[in-house]
XYZ file of C-alpha atoms in Angstrom:
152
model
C -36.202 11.158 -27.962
C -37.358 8.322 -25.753
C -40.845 9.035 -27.264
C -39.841 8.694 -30.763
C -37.844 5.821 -29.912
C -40.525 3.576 -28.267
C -43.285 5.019 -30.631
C -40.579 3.751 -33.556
C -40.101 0.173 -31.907
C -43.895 0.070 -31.420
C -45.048 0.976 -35.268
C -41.935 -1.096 -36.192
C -43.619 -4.233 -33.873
C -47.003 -3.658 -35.685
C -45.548 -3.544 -38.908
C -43.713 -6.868 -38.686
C -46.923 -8.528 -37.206
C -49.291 -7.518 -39.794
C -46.752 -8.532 -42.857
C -46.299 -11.616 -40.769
C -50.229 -12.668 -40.699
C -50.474 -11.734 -44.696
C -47.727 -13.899 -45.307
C -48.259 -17.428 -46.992
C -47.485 -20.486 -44.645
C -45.165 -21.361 -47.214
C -43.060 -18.485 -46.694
C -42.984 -18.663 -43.226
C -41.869 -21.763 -43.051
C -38.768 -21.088 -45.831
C -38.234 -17.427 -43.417
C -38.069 -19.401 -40.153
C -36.085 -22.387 -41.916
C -33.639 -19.181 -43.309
C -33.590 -17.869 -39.735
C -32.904 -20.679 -38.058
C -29.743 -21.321 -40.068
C -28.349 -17.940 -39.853
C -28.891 -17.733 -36.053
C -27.017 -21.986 -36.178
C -24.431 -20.154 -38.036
C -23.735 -17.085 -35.911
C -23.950 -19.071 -32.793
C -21.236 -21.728 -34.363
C -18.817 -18.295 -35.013
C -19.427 -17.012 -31.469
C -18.535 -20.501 -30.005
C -15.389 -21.216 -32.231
C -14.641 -17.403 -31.790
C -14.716 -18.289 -27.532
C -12.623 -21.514 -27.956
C -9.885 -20.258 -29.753
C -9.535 -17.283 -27.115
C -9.438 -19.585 -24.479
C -6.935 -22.123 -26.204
C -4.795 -18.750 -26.863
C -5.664 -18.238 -23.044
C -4.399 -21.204 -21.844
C -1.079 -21.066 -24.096
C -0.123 -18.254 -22.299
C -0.511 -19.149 -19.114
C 1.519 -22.777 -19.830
C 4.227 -20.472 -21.339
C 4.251 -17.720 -18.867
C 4.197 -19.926 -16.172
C 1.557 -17.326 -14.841
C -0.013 -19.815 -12.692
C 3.088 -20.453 -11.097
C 3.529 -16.904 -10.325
C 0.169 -16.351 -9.006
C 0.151 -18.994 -6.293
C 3.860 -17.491 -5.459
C 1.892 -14.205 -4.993
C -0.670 -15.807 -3.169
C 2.069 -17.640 -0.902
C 3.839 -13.949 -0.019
C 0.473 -12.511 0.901
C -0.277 -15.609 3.339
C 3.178 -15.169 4.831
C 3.146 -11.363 5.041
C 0.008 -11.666 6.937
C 1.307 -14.355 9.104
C 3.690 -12.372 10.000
C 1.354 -9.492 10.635
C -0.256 -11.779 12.711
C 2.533 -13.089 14.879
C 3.382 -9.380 15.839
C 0.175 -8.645 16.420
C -0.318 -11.618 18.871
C 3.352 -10.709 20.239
C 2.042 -7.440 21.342
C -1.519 -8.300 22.539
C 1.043 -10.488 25.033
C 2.835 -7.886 26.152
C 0.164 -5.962 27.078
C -1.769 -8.364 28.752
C 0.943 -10.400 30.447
C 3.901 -7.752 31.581
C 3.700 -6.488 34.807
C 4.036 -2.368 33.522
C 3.860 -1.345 37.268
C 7.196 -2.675 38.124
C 8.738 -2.105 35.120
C 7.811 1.785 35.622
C 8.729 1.058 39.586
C 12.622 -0.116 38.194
C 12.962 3.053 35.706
C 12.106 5.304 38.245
C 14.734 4.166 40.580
C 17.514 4.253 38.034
C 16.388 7.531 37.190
C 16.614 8.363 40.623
C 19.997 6.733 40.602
C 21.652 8.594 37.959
C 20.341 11.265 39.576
C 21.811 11.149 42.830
C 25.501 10.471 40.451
C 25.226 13.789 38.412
C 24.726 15.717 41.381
C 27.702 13.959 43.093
C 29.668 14.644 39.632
C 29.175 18.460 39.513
C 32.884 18.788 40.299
C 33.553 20.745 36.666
C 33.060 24.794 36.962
C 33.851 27.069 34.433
C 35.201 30.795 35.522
C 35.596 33.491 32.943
C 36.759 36.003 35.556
C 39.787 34.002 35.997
C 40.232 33.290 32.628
C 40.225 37.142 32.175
C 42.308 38.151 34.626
C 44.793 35.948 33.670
C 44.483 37.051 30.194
C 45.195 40.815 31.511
C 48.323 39.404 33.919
C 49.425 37.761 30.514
C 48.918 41.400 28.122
C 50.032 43.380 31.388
C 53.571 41.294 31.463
C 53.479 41.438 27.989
C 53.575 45.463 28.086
C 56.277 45.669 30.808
C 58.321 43.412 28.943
C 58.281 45.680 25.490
C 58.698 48.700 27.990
C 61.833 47.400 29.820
C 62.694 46.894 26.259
C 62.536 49.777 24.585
C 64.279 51.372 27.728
C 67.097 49.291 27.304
């Protein structure tokens, strides 16, 4: 198809030259006179076409108060990210300046503290074999009592 097309464009080219050189110098003057307005003409369209789309352009953003809105969106980005920056900085701090070795130094001995105060507080037990057996003293009292009952 590209063959066709370029061969077309080519004979087309050839075409136009040849009827252009057989042409009377009168004529060519009156077609590039004719020309020359039409192309005036589309190119007057084309701008009036562009100014009314910006004047319709510009209404909106007057009315919309988009401008406005933009550099409010523009302001929330620059203080989300100075934000972003401030915590960023906070922690490059922290990890540069604190002293992690006696911070880890202090946890370990209040670990070791607590430590030492639930093995001092292992004072509760729990006994299910007294808990049983008191459970059978209970049912076992509970049986004499409905025997000396019934015997009575």
């Amino acid at each position: 198809m590209s063959k066709k097309l370029l061969a077309g464009m080519l004979l087309g080219g050839a075409a136009t030259y040849a009827a252009w050189k057989r042409m009377a110098p009168a004529k060519k003057e009156a077609l590039k006179q004719s020309f020359d307005e039409k192309f005036n003409k589309v190119a007057d369209y084309v701008t009036d076409y562009t100014l009314d789309a910006l004047d319709i352009v510009d209404d909106l953003m007057s009315d919309s108060n988009l401008n406005d809105k933009m550099s409010g969106a523009a302001d929330a980005v620059n203080n989300v990210t100075g934000k972003v920056k401030d915590s960023a900085n906070k922690v490059v701090n922290r990890m540069t300046n604190d002293d992690f070795d006696k911070q880890t130094a202090d946890i370990r001995e209040e670990l070791a503290k607590n430590k030492e105060a639930e093995e001092d507080n292992n004072d509760i037990i729990i006994d299910a074999t007294s808990d049983s057996k008191q459970s059978i003293s209970n049912d076992e009292k509970a049986s004499q009592n409905e025997v000396e009952d019934s015997d009575k």
